[in-house]
Amino acid sequence: DVKVTQSSRYLVKRTGEKVFLECVQDMDHENMFWYRQDPGLGLRLIYFSYDVKMKEKGDIPEGYSVSREKKERFSLILESASTNQTSMYLCASSFLGQGPHQPQHFGDGTRLSIL
Amino acid sequence: DAKTTQPPSMDCAEGRAANLPCNHSTISGNEYVYWYRQIHSQGPQYIIHGLKNNETNEMASLIITEDRKSSTLILPHATLRDTAVYYCIVRGGSGNTPLVFGKGTRLSVIA
């Protein structure tokens, strides 16, 4: 079975802190994604990566950056945390493959609170 | 915006088949239909996907109409653990095309 592991289930940080969220997958997937999920807004894509050191902006990249130094690990960085970044953060991964028929597999999420 | 329409909520008796409909009338030829579900406080879980043929796996069956404008996810014998929000997603592009989640259907399985 595919395993996508996020480093923390719950995290509390203070405004202005630099926050790192880590995600590791064990299936040699090329693609990795970061989403955030908020009530009433559903899942929104922040960034994704299709290869080591490659990254693409999603729909809401402002205030975030990412790092992919190794194929299995994709980090989301909040440069200076703000209260409006309080959310559930979800990591996903998939094979690159040909065409769109590569399902994404999700971790269990990190519920981040910024005080 | 999501390209699918789903009822906001449904109930199903435990042990019965749960049939979750999805309308995707603007689907194009190379787009797949995906189903995910999200149990409270967990990440979305992949269930099944298909292009035009009906599909079945150990979790569910996916029935796609011949014109591909709608589909139905079938959980053959619903259990209380199947209570979740179910998302129907239409996705084309390439392997790194992100998923676009709509509001989904909240399925409640009742004992």
mmCIF file with all atom_site columns, C-alpha atoms in Angstrom:
data_model
loop_
_atom_site.group_PDB
_atom_site.id
_atom_site.type_symbol
_atom_site.label_atom_id
_atom_site.label_alt_id
_atom_site.label_comp_id
_atom_site.label_asym_id
_atom_site.label_entity_id
_atom_site.label_seq_id
_atom_site.pdbx_PDB_ins_code
_atom_site.Cartn_x
_atom_site.Cartn_y
_atom_site.Cartn_z
_atom_site.occupancy
_atom_site.B_iso_or_equiv
_atom_site.pdbx_formal_charge
_atom_site.auth_seq_id
_atom_site.auth_comp_id
_atom_site.auth_asym_id
_atom_site.auth_atom_id
_atom_site.pdbx_PDB_model_num
ATOM 1   C CA . ASP A 1 1   ? 0.000   0.000  0.000   1.00 0.00 ? 1   ASP A CA 1
ATOM 2   C CA . VAL A 1 2   ? 1.050   3.560  -0.678  1.00 0.00 ? 2   VAL A CA 1
ATOM 3   C CA . LYS A 1 3   ? 2.171   5.399  2.411   1.00 0.00 ? 3   LYS A CA 1
ATOM 4   C CA . VAL A 1 4   ? 2.245   9.174  2.596   1.00 0.00 ? 4   VAL A CA 1
ATOM 5   C CA . THR A 1 5   ? 3.424   10.343 5.987   1.00 0.00 ? 5   THR A CA 1
ATOM 6   C CA . GLN A 1 6   ? 3.129   13.857 7.333   1.00 0.00 ? 6   GLN A CA 1
ATOM 7   C CA . SER A 1 7   ? 5.433   14.664 10.201  1.00 0.00 ? 7   SER A CA 1
ATOM 8   C CA . SER A 1 8   ? 2.826   16.060 12.605  1.00 0.00 ? 8   SER A CA 1
ATOM 9   C CA . ARG A 1 9   ? -0.933  15.595 13.029  1.00 0.00 ? 9   ARG A CA 1
ATOM 10  C CA . TYR A 1 10  ? -1.280  18.749 15.145  1.00 0.00 ? 10  TYR A CA 1
ATOM 11  C CA . LEU A 1 11  ? 0.985   21.793 15.332  1.00 0.00 ? 11  LEU A CA 1
ATOM 12  C CA . VAL A 1 12  ? 0.681   25.101 17.168  1.00 0.00 ? 12  VAL A CA 1
ATOM 13  C CA . LYS A 1 13  ? 2.929   28.017 16.226  1.00 0.00 ? 13  LYS A CA 1
ATOM 14  C CA . ARG A 1 14  ? 3.078   31.749 16.821  1.00 0.00 ? 14  ARG A CA 1
ATOM 15  C CA . THR A 1 15  ? 2.603   34.605 14.399  1.00 0.00 ? 15  THR A CA 1
ATOM 16  C CA . GLY A 1 16  ? 5.826   35.486 12.590  1.00 0.00 ? 16  GLY A CA 1
ATOM 17  C CA . GLU A 1 17  ? 7.485   32.110 13.120  1.00 0.00 ? 17  GLU A CA 1
ATOM 18  C CA . LYS A 1 18  ? 8.972   30.160 10.217  1.00 0.00 ? 18  LYS A CA 1
ATOM 19  C CA . VAL A 1 19  ? 7.100   26.876 10.015  1.00 0.00 ? 19  VAL A CA 1
ATOM 20  C CA . PHE A 1 20  ? 8.159   23.671 8.277   1.00 0.00 ? 20  PHE A CA 1
ATOM 21  C CA . LEU A 1 21  ? 5.690   20.943 7.328   1.00 0.00 ? 21  LEU A CA 1
ATOM 22  C CA . GLU A 1 22  ? 7.261   17.717 6.155   1.00 0.00 ? 22  GLU A CA 1
ATOM 23  C CA . CYS A 1 23  ? 5.864   14.992 3.902   1.00 0.00 ? 23  CYS A CA 1
ATOM 24  C CA . VAL A 1 24  ? 7.450   11.680 2.953   1.00 0.00 ? 24  VAL A CA 1
ATOM 25  C CA . GLN A 1 25  ? 6.176   9.043  0.518   1.00 0.00 ? 25  GLN A CA 1
ATOM 26  C CA . ASP A 1 26  ? 7.481   5.516  0.095   1.00 0.00 ? 26  ASP A CA 1
ATOM 27  C CA . MET A 1 27  ? 6.284   4.631  -3.413  1.00 0.00 ? 27  MET A CA 1
ATOM 28  C CA . ASP A 1 28  ? 8.928   6.355  -5.554  1.00 0.00 ? 28  ASP A CA 1
ATOM 29  C CA . HIS A 1 29  ? 6.304   8.779  -6.877  1.00 0.00 ? 29  HIS A CA 1
ATOM 30  C CA . GLU A 1 30  ? 7.499   11.617 -9.085  1.00 0.00 ? 30  GLU A CA 1
ATOM 31  C CA . ASN A 1 31  ? 4.665   14.011 -8.222  1.00 0.00 ? 31  ASN A CA 1
ATOM 32  C CA . MET A 1 32  ? 4.035   15.532 -4.837  1.00 0.00 ? 32  MET A CA 1
ATOM 33  C CA . PHE A 1 33  ? 1.417   18.104 -3.862  1.00 0.00 ? 33  PHE A CA 1
ATOM 34  C CA . TRP A 1 34  ? 0.524   20.395 -0.975  1.00 0.00 ? 34  TRP A CA 1
ATOM 35  C CA . TYR A 1 35  ? -3.118  21.387 -0.406  1.00 0.00 ? 35  TYR A CA 1
ATOM 36  C CA . ARG A 1 36  ? -4.863  23.239 2.360   1.00 0.00 ? 36  ARG A CA 1
ATOM 37  C CA . GLN A 1 37  ? -8.423  22.506 3.421   1.00 0.00 ? 37  GLN A CA 1
ATOM 38  C CA . ASP A 1 38  ? -10.739 25.054 5.022   1.00 0.00 ? 38  ASP A CA 1
ATOM 39  C CA . PRO A 1 39  ? -14.444 24.767 5.897   1.00 0.00 ? 39  PRO A CA 1
ATOM 40  C CA . GLY A 1 40  ? -16.611 25.963 3.048   1.00 0.00 ? 40  GLY A CA 1
ATOM 41  C CA . LEU A 1 41  ? -13.634 26.344 0.690   1.00 0.00 ? 41  LEU A CA 1
ATOM 42  C CA . GLY A 1 42  ? -12.706 22.709 0.142   1.00 0.00 ? 42  GLY A CA 1
ATOM 43  C CA . LEU A 1 43  ? -9.171  21.696 -0.849  1.00 0.00 ? 43  LEU A CA 1
ATOM 44  C CA . ARG A 1 44  ? -6.995  24.277 -2.545  1.00 0.00 ? 44  ARG A CA 1
ATOM 45  C CA . LEU A 1 45  ? -3.648  23.585 -4.170  1.00 0.00 ? 45  LEU A CA 1
ATOM 46  C CA . ILE A 1 46  ? -0.672  25.511 -2.789  1.00 0.00 ? 46  ILE A CA 1
ATOM 47  C CA . TYR A 1 47  ? 2.313   24.046 -4.672  1.00 0.00 ? 47  TYR A CA 1
ATOM 48  C CA . PHE A 1 48  ? 3.272   20.875 -6.454  1.00 0.00 ? 48  PHE A CA 1
ATOM 49  C CA . SER A 1 49  ? 6.461   19.261 -7.679  1.00 0.00 ? 49  SER A CA 1
ATOM 50  C CA . TYR A 1 50  ? 7.003   16.739 -10.477 1.00 0.00 ? 50  TYR A CA 1
ATOM 51  C CA . ASP A 1 51  ? 10.696  16.106 -9.879  1.00 0.00 ? 51  ASP A CA 1
ATOM 52  C CA . VAL A 1 52  ? 13.521  16.791 -7.464  1.00 0.00 ? 52  VAL A CA 1
ATOM 53  C CA . LYS A 1 53  ? 14.229  20.530 -7.214  1.00 0.00 ? 53  LYS A CA 1
ATOM 54  C CA . MET A 1 54  ? 11.250  21.298 -9.465  1.00 0.00 ? 54  MET A CA 1
ATOM 55  C CA . LYS A 1 55  ? 8.199   23.179 -8.244  1.00 0.00 ? 55  LYS A CA 1
ATOM 56  C CA . GLU A 1 56  ? 5.071   24.743 -9.666  1.00 0.00 ? 56  GLU A CA 1
ATOM 57  C CA . LYS A 1 57  ? 2.719   27.244 -8.055  1.00 0.00 ? 57  LYS A CA 1
ATOM 58  C CA . GLY A 1 58  ? -0.817  26.181 -7.391  1.00 0.00 ? 58  GLY A CA 1
ATOM 59  C CA . ASP A 1 59  ? -3.839  28.367 -6.799  1.00 0.00 ? 59  ASP A CA 1
ATOM 60  C CA . ILE A 1 60  ? -2.757  29.975 -3.499  1.00 0.00 ? 60  ILE A CA 1
ATOM 61  C CA . PRO A 1 61  ? 1.077   30.069 -3.231  1.00 0.00 ? 61  PRO A CA 1
ATOM 62  C CA . GLU A 1 62  ? 1.328   33.453 -1.491  1.00 0.00 ? 62  GLU A CA 1
ATOM 63  C CA . GLY A 1 63  ? 3.016   33.222 1.891   1.00 0.00 ? 63  GLY A CA 1
ATOM 64  C CA . TYR A 1 64  ? 4.359   29.722 1.206   1.00 0.00 ? 64  TYR A CA 1
ATOM 65  C CA . SER A 1 65  ? 7.430   28.147 -0.314  1.00 0.00 ? 65  SER A CA 1
ATOM 66  C CA . VAL A 1 66  ? 8.425   24.524 -0.894  1.00 0.00 ? 66  VAL A CA 1
ATOM 67  C CA . SER A 1 67  ? 11.529  22.409 -1.055  1.00 0.00 ? 67  SER A CA 1
ATOM 68  C CA . ARG A 1 68  ? 12.131  19.080 -2.809  1.00 0.00 ? 68  ARG A CA 1
ATOM 69  C CA . GLU A 1 69  ? 15.740  18.016 -2.324  1.00 0.00 ? 69  GLU A CA 1
ATOM 70  C CA . LYS A 1 70  ? 14.999  14.279 -2.416  1.00 0.00 ? 70  LYS A CA 1
ATOM 71  C CA . LYS A 1 71  ? 12.402  12.418 -4.429  1.00 0.00 ? 71  LYS A CA 1
ATOM 72  C CA . GLU A 1 72  ? 10.597  11.023 -1.411  1.00 0.00 ? 72  GLU A CA 1
ATOM 73  C CA . ARG A 1 73  ? 10.358  14.248 0.597   1.00 0.00 ? 73  ARG A CA 1
ATOM 74  C CA . PHE A 1 74  ? 8.402   17.447 -0.047  1.00 0.00 ? 74  PHE A CA 1
ATOM 75  C CA . SER A 1 75  ? 8.468   20.269 2.478   1.00 0.00 ? 75  SER A CA 1
ATOM 76  C CA . LEU A 1 76  ? 6.065   23.170 2.815   1.00 0.00 ? 76  LEU A CA 1
ATOM 77  C CA . ILE A 1 77  ? 7.457   26.318 4.422   1.00 0.00 ? 77  ILE A CA 1
ATOM 78  C CA . LEU A 1 78  ? 5.497   29.172 5.906   1.00 0.00 ? 78  LEU A CA 1
ATOM 79  C CA . GLU A 1 79  ? 8.034   31.972 5.744   1.00 0.00 ? 79  GLU A CA 1
ATOM 80  C CA . SER A 1 80  ? 6.361   34.141 8.405   1.00 0.00 ? 80  SER A CA 1
ATOM 81  C CA . ALA A 1 81  ? 3.284   32.480 9.797   1.00 0.00 ? 81  ALA A CA 1
ATOM 82  C CA . SER A 1 82  ? 0.074   34.474 10.029  1.00 0.00 ? 82  SER A CA 1
ATOM 83  C CA . THR A 1 83  ? -3.264  33.676 11.639  1.00 0.00 ? 83  THR A CA 1
ATOM 84  C CA . ASN A 1 84  ? -4.957  33.271 8.247   1.00 0.00 ? 84  ASN A CA 1
ATOM 85  C CA . GLN A 1 85  ? -2.702  30.300 7.610   1.00 0.00 ? 85  GLN A CA 1
ATOM 86  C CA . THR A 1 86  ? -4.433  28.344 10.347  1.00 0.00 ? 86  THR A CA 1
ATOM 87  C CA . SER A 1 87  ? -5.751  25.356 8.415   1.00 0.00 ? 87  SER A CA 1
ATOM 88  C CA . MET A 1 88  ? -5.562  21.645 7.677   1.00 0.00 ? 88  MET A CA 1
ATOM 89  C CA . TYR A 1 89  ? -2.604  20.944 5.383   1.00 0.00 ? 89  TYR A CA 1
ATOM 90  C CA . LEU A 1 90  ? -2.661  17.852 3.186   1.00 0.00 ? 90  LEU A CA 1
ATOM 91  C CA . CYS A 1 91  ? 0.190   16.291 1.251   1.00 0.00 ? 91  CYS A CA 1
ATOM 92  C CA . ALA A 1 92  ? -0.357  13.937 -1.702  1.00 0.00 ? 92  ALA A CA 1
ATOM 93  C CA . SER A 1 93  ? 1.781   12.009 -4.167  1.00 0.00 ? 93  SER A CA 1
ATOM 94  C CA . SER A 1 94  ? 1.336   10.159 -7.451  1.00 0.00 ? 94  SER A CA 1
ATOM 95  C CA . PHE A 1 95  ? 3.226   8.657  -10.355 1.00 0.00 ? 95  PHE A CA 1
ATOM 96  C CA . LEU A 1 96  ? 3.863   10.997 -13.254 1.00 0.00 ? 96  LEU A CA 1
ATOM 97  C CA . GLY A 1 97  ? 2.811   8.460  -15.845 1.00 0.00 ? 97  GLY A CA 1
ATOM 98  C CA . GLN A 1 98  ? 1.185   9.133  -19.161 1.00 0.00 ? 98  GLN A CA 1
ATOM 99  C CA . GLY A 1 99  ? -2.129  10.917 -19.164 1.00 0.00 ? 99  GLY A CA 1
ATOM 100 C CA . PRO A 1 100 ? -4.272  11.785 -16.135 1.00 0.00 ? 100 PRO A CA 1
ATOM 101 C CA . HIS A 1 101 ? -4.976  8.278  -14.900 1.00 0.00 ? 101 HIS A CA 1
ATOM 102 C CA . GLN A 1 102 ? -2.593  8.339  -11.972 1.00 0.00 ? 102 GLN A CA 1
ATOM 103 C CA . PRO A 1 103 ? -4.464  8.578  -8.660  1.00 0.00 ? 103 PRO A CA 1
ATOM 104 C CA . GLN A 1 104 ? -3.106  10.816 -5.954  1.00 0.00 ? 104 GLN A CA 1
ATOM 105 C CA . HIS A 1 105 ? -2.617  9.342  -2.508  1.00 0.00 ? 105 HIS A CA 1
ATOM 106 C CA . PHE A 1 106 ? -2.961  11.559 0.539   1.00 0.00 ? 106 PHE A CA 1
ATOM 107 C CA . GLY A 1 107 ? -1.467  11.717 3.986   1.00 0.00 ? 107 GLY A CA 1
ATOM 108 C CA . ASP A 1 108 ? -3.637  12.183 7.062   1.00 0.00 ? 108 ASP A CA 1
ATOM 109 C CA . GLY A 1 109 ? -2.999  15.907 7.239   1.00 0.00 ? 109 GLY A CA 1
ATOM 110 C CA . THR A 1 110 ? -1.451  18.383 9.652   1.00 0.00 ? 110 THR A CA 1
ATOM 111 C CA . ARG A 1 111 ? -3.829  20.613 11.559  1.00 0.00 ? 111 ARG A CA 1
ATOM 112 C CA . LEU A 1 112 ? -1.856  23.826 12.013  1.00 0.00 ? 112 LEU A CA 1
ATOM 113 C CA . SER A 1 113 ? -2.919  26.573 14.391  1.00 0.00 ? 113 SER A CA 1
ATOM 114 C CA . ILE A 1 114 ? -1.202  29.963 14.292  1.00 0.00 ? 114 ILE A CA 1
ATOM 115 C CA . LEU A 1 115 ? -1.706  32.003 17.460  1.00 0.00 ? 115 LEU A CA 1
ATOM 116 C CA . ASP B 2 1   ? -14.273 25.498 -10.262 1.00 0.00 ? 1   ASP B CA 1
ATOM 117 C CA . ALA B 2 2   ? -15.300 21.867 -9.873  1.00 0.00 ? 2   ALA B CA 1
ATOM 118 C CA . LYS B 2 3   ? -16.803 20.337 -13.001 1.00 0.00 ? 3   LYS B CA 1
ATOM 119 C CA . THR B 2 4   ? -19.143 18.034 -11.109 1.00 0.00 ? 4   THR B CA 1
ATOM 120 C CA . THR B 2 5   ? -22.486 18.240 -9.321  1.00 0.00 ? 5   THR B CA 1
ATOM 121 C CA . GLN B 2 6   ? -23.305 16.012 -6.362  1.00 0.00 ? 6   GLN B CA 1
ATOM 122 C CA . PRO B 2 7   ? -26.134 15.976 -3.823  1.00 0.00 ? 7   PRO B CA 1
ATOM 123 C CA . PRO B 2 8   ? -24.948 17.549 -0.561  1.00 0.00 ? 8   PRO B CA 1
ATOM 124 C CA . SER B 2 9   ? -26.012 14.634 1.622   1.00 0.00 ? 9   SER B CA 1
ATOM 125 C CA . MET B 2 10  ? -27.438 11.114 1.573   1.00 0.00 ? 10  MET B CA 1
ATOM 126 C CA . ASP B 2 11  ? -28.398 8.465  4.101   1.00 0.00 ? 11  ASP B CA 1
ATOM 127 C CA . CYS B 2 12  ? -28.001 4.721  3.713   1.00 0.00 ? 12  CYS B CA 1
ATOM 128 C CA . ALA B 2 13  ? -28.975 1.831  5.963   1.00 0.00 ? 13  ALA B CA 1
ATOM 129 C CA . GLU B 2 14  ? -26.142 -0.365 7.149   1.00 0.00 ? 14  GLU B CA 1
ATOM 130 C CA . GLY B 2 15  ? -25.774 -3.448 4.967   1.00 0.00 ? 15  GLY B CA 1
ATOM 131 C CA . ARG B 2 16  ? -27.558 -1.877 2.029   1.00 0.00 ? 16  ARG B CA 1
ATOM 132 C CA . ALA B 2 17  ? -25.950 -0.688 -1.181  1.00 0.00 ? 17  ALA B CA 1
ATOM 133 C CA . ALA B 2 18  ? -25.072 2.999  -1.229  1.00 0.00 ? 18  ALA B CA 1
ATOM 134 C CA . ASN B 2 19  ? -25.483 4.599  -4.660  1.00 0.00 ? 19  ASN B CA 1
ATOM 135 C CA . LEU B 2 20  ? -23.851 8.009  -4.945  1.00 0.00 ? 20  LEU B CA 1
ATOM 136 C CA . PRO B 2 21  ? -24.652 9.976  -8.112  1.00 0.00 ? 21  PRO B CA 1
ATOM 137 C CA . CYS B 2 22  ? -22.487 12.527 -9.880  1.00 0.00 ? 22  CYS B CA 1
ATOM 138 C CA . ASN B 2 23  ? -23.274 14.752 -12.817 1.00 0.00 ? 23  ASN B CA 1
ATOM 139 C CA . HIS B 2 24  ? -20.416 15.820 -15.104 1.00 0.00 ? 24  HIS B CA 1
ATOM 140 C CA . SER B 2 25  ? -22.219 16.967 -18.228 1.00 0.00 ? 25  SER B CA 1
ATOM 141 C CA . THR B 2 26  ? -19.268 19.003 -19.566 1.00 0.00 ? 26  THR B CA 1
ATOM 142 C CA . ILE B 2 27  ? -16.726 16.187 -19.384 1.00 0.00 ? 27  ILE B CA 1
ATOM 143 C CA . SER B 2 28  ? -14.385 16.000 -22.362 1.00 0.00 ? 28  SER B CA 1
ATOM 144 C CA . GLY B 2 29  ? -13.033 12.956 -24.132 1.00 0.00 ? 29  GLY B CA 1
ATOM 145 C CA . ASN B 2 30  ? -9.729  12.566 -22.314 1.00 0.00 ? 30  ASN B CA 1
ATOM 146 C CA . GLU B 2 31  ? -10.995 13.302 -18.820 1.00 0.00 ? 31  GLU B CA 1
ATOM 147 C CA . TYR B 2 32  ? -11.294 10.594 -16.206 1.00 0.00 ? 32  TYR B CA 1
ATOM 148 C CA . VAL B 2 33  ? -13.854 10.360 -13.419 1.00 0.00 ? 33  VAL B CA 1
ATOM 149 C CA . TYR B 2 34  ? -12.269 9.896  -9.982  1.00 0.00 ? 34  TYR B CA 1
ATOM 150 C CA . TRP B 2 35  ? -13.881 9.175  -6.646  1.00 0.00 ? 35  TRP B CA 1
ATOM 151 C CA . TYR B 2 36  ? -12.324 9.958  -3.302  1.00 0.00 ? 36  TYR B CA 1
ATOM 152 C CA . ARG B 2 37  ? -13.733 9.952  0.194   1.00 0.00 ? 37  ARG B CA 1
ATOM 153 C CA . GLN B 2 38  ? -12.719 11.745 3.358   1.00 0.00 ? 38  GLN B CA 1
ATOM 154 C CA . ILE B 2 39  ? -13.498 10.359 6.756   1.00 0.00 ? 39  ILE B CA 1
ATOM 155 C CA . HIS B 2 40  ? -13.548 12.926 9.537   1.00 0.00 ? 40  HIS B CA 1
ATOM 156 C CA . SER B 2 41  ? -10.071 14.163 10.545  1.00 0.00 ? 41  SER B CA 1
ATOM 157 C CA . GLN B 2 42  ? -8.308  12.068 7.894   1.00 0.00 ? 42  GLN B CA 1
ATOM 158 C CA . GLY B 2 43  ? -6.866  12.815 4.471   1.00 0.00 ? 43  GLY B CA 1
ATOM 159 C CA . PRO B 2 44  ? -8.845  12.005 1.312   1.00 0.00 ? 44  PRO B CA 1
ATOM 160 C CA . GLN B 2 45  ? -8.739  8.350  0.351   1.00 0.00 ? 45  GLN B CA 1
ATOM 161 C CA . TYR B 2 46  ? -8.667  7.245  -3.283  1.00 0.00 ? 46  TYR B CA 1
ATOM 162 C CA . ILE B 2 47  ? -11.523 4.859  -4.132  1.00 0.00 ? 47  ILE B CA 1
ATOM 163 C CA . ILE B 2 48  ? -11.719 4.263  -7.881  1.00 0.00 ? 48  ILE B CA 1
ATOM 164 C CA . HIS B 2 49  ? -11.470 5.941  -11.270 1.00 0.00 ? 49  HIS B CA 1
ATOM 165 C CA . GLY B 2 50  ? -12.590 5.269  -14.834 1.00 0.00 ? 50  GLY B CA 1
ATOM 166 C CA . LEU B 2 51  ? -12.732 6.682  -18.337 1.00 0.00 ? 51  LEU B CA 1
ATOM 167 C CA . LYS B 2 52  ? -15.756 5.145  -20.022 1.00 0.00 ? 52  LYS B CA 1
ATOM 168 C CA . ASN B 2 53  ? -16.052 1.517  -18.982 1.00 0.00 ? 53  ASN B CA 1
ATOM 169 C CA . ASN B 2 54  ? -17.536 0.406  -15.693 1.00 0.00 ? 54  ASN B CA 1
ATOM 170 C CA . GLU B 2 55  ? -14.914 -0.358 -13.085 1.00 0.00 ? 55  GLU B CA 1
ATOM 171 C CA . THR B 2 56  ? -14.876 -2.470 -9.942  1.00 0.00 ? 56  THR B CA 1
ATOM 172 C CA . ASN B 2 57  ? -12.320 -2.925 -7.202  1.00 0.00 ? 57  ASN B CA 1
ATOM 173 C CA . GLU B 2 58  ? -12.327 -4.212 -3.647  1.00 0.00 ? 58  GLU B CA 1
ATOM 174 C CA . MET B 2 59  ? -13.902 -1.027 -2.341  1.00 0.00 ? 59  MET B CA 1
ATOM 175 C CA . ALA B 2 60  ? -16.563 -0.060 -4.848  1.00 0.00 ? 60  ALA B CA 1
ATOM 176 C CA . SER B 2 61  ? -17.996 -0.118 -8.355  1.00 0.00 ? 61  SER B CA 1
ATOM 177 C CA . LEU B 2 62  ? -18.123 2.801  -10.741 1.00 0.00 ? 62  LEU B CA 1
ATOM 178 C CA . ILE B 2 63  ? -20.874 2.948  -13.333 1.00 0.00 ? 63  ILE B CA 1
ATOM 179 C CA . ILE B 2 64  ? -20.410 5.560  -16.088 1.00 0.00 ? 64  ILE B CA 1
ATOM 180 C CA . THR B 2 65  ? -23.272 6.287  -18.479 1.00 0.00 ? 65  THR B CA 1
ATOM 181 C CA . GLU B 2 66  ? -22.706 5.715  -22.154 1.00 0.00 ? 66  GLU B CA 1
ATOM 182 C CA . ASP B 2 67  ? -22.661 9.456  -22.916 1.00 0.00 ? 67  ASP B CA 1
ATOM 183 C CA . ARG B 2 68  ? -20.257 9.912  -19.942 1.00 0.00 ? 68  ARG B CA 1
ATOM 184 C CA . LYS B 2 69  ? -22.298 12.809 -18.588 1.00 0.00 ? 69  LYS B CA 1
ATOM 185 C CA . SER B 2 70  ? -22.973 11.150 -15.276 1.00 0.00 ? 70  SER B CA 1
ATOM 186 C CA . SER B 2 71  ? -21.731 8.347  -13.077 1.00 0.00 ? 71  SER B CA 1
ATOM 187 C CA . THR B 2 72  ? -22.657 6.432  -9.940  1.00 0.00 ? 72  THR B CA 1
ATOM 188 C CA . LEU B 2 73  ? -20.388 5.128  -7.223  1.00 0.00 ? 73  LEU B CA 1
ATOM 189 C CA . ILE B 2 74  ? -21.749 1.982  -5.615  1.00 0.00 ? 74  ILE B CA 1
ATOM 190 C CA . LEU B 2 75  ? -20.683 0.704  -2.197  1.00 0.00 ? 75  LEU B CA 1
ATOM 191 C CA . PRO B 2 76  ? -22.274 -2.740 -2.286  1.00 0.00 ? 76  PRO B CA 1
ATOM 192 C CA . HIS B 2 77  ? -22.730 -3.338 1.458   1.00 0.00 ? 77  HIS B CA 1
ATOM 193 C CA . ALA B 2 78  ? -22.354 -0.085 3.366   1.00 0.00 ? 78  ALA B CA 1
ATOM 194 C CA . THR B 2 79  ? -20.985 -0.195 6.900   1.00 0.00 ? 79  THR B CA 1
ATOM 195 C CA . LEU B 2 80  ? -20.804 2.475  9.586   1.00 0.00 ? 80  LEU B CA 1
ATOM 196 C CA . ARG B 2 81  ? -17.127 2.962  8.664   1.00 0.00 ? 81  ARG B CA 1
ATOM 197 C CA . ASP B 2 82  ? -18.232 4.154  5.210   1.00 0.00 ? 82  ASP B CA 1
ATOM 198 C CA . THR B 2 83  ? -19.700 7.325  6.726   1.00 0.00 ? 83  THR B CA 1
ATOM 199 C CA . ALA B 2 84  ? -17.672 10.075 5.020   1.00 0.00 ? 84  ALA B CA 1
ATOM 200 C CA . VAL B 2 85  ? -17.745 12.877 2.472   1.00 0.00 ? 85  VAL B CA 1
ATOM 201 C CA . TYR B 2 86  ? -17.490 11.445 -1.049  1.00 0.00 ? 86  TYR B CA 1
ATOM 202 C CA . TYR B 2 87  ? -15.958 13.517 -3.824  1.00 0.00 ? 87  TYR B CA 1
ATOM 203 C CA . CYS B 2 88  ? -16.503 12.977 -7.536  1.00 0.00 ? 88  CYS B CA 1
ATOM 204 C CA . ILE B 2 89  ? -13.737 14.634 -9.575  1.00 0.00 ? 89  ILE B CA 1
ATOM 205 C CA . VAL B 2 90  ? -13.214 15.008 -13.303 1.00 0.00 ? 90  VAL B CA 1
ATOM 206 C CA . ARG B 2 91  ? -9.564  15.202 -14.271 1.00 0.00 ? 91  ARG B CA 1
ATOM 207 C CA . GLY B 2 92  ? -7.723  15.452 -17.531 1.00 0.00 ? 92  GLY B CA 1
ATOM 208 C CA . GLY B 2 93  ? -4.325  16.792 -18.480 1.00 0.00 ? 93  GLY B CA 1
ATOM 209 C CA . SER B 2 94  ? -1.239  14.844 -17.521 1.00 0.00 ? 94  SER B CA 1
ATOM 210 C CA . GLY B 2 95  ? -0.050  12.820 -14.576 1.00 0.00 ? 95  GLY B CA 1
ATOM 211 C CA . ASN B 2 96  ? 0.800   15.923 -12.568 1.00 0.00 ? 96  ASN B CA 1
ATOM 212 C CA . THR B 2 97  ? -2.513  17.676 -13.078 1.00 0.00 ? 97  THR B CA 1
ATOM 213 C CA . PRO B 2 98  ? -3.810  18.546 -9.600  1.00 0.00 ? 98  PRO B CA 1
ATOM 214 C CA . LEU B 2 99  ? -7.194  17.417 -8.372  1.00 0.00 ? 99  LEU B CA 1
ATOM 215 C CA . VAL B 2 100 ? -9.993  19.968 -8.017  1.00 0.00 ? 100 VAL B CA 1
ATOM 216 C CA . PHE B 2 101 ? -12.314 19.016 -5.166  1.00 0.00 ? 101 PHE B CA 1
ATOM 217 C CA . GLY B 2 102 ? -15.898 20.244 -5.002  1.00 0.00 ? 102 GLY B CA 1
ATOM 218 C CA . LYS B 2 103 ? -18.147 20.074 -1.939  1.00 0.00 ? 103 LYS B CA 1
ATOM 219 C CA . GLY B 2 104 ? -18.902 16.360 -2.259  1.00 0.00 ? 104 GLY B CA 1
ATOM 220 C CA . THR B 2 105 ? -21.727 14.275 -0.794  1.00 0.00 ? 105 THR B CA 1
ATOM 221 C CA . ARG B 2 106 ? -21.869 13.610 2.921   1.00 0.00 ? 106 ARG B CA 1
ATOM 222 C CA . LEU B 2 107 ? -22.921 9.966  3.236   1.00 0.00 ? 107 LEU B CA 1
ATOM 223 C CA . SER B 2 108 ? -24.309 8.881  6.588   1.00 0.00 ? 108 SER B CA 1
ATOM 224 C CA . VAL B 2 109 ? -24.625 5.127  7.116   1.00 0.00 ? 109 VAL B CA 1
ATOM 225 C CA . ILE B 2 110 ? -27.268 4.429  9.719   1.00 0.00 ? 110 ILE B CA 1
ATOM 226 C CA . ALA B 2 111 ? -27.462 1.332  11.891  1.00 0.00 ? 111 ALA B CA 1
#
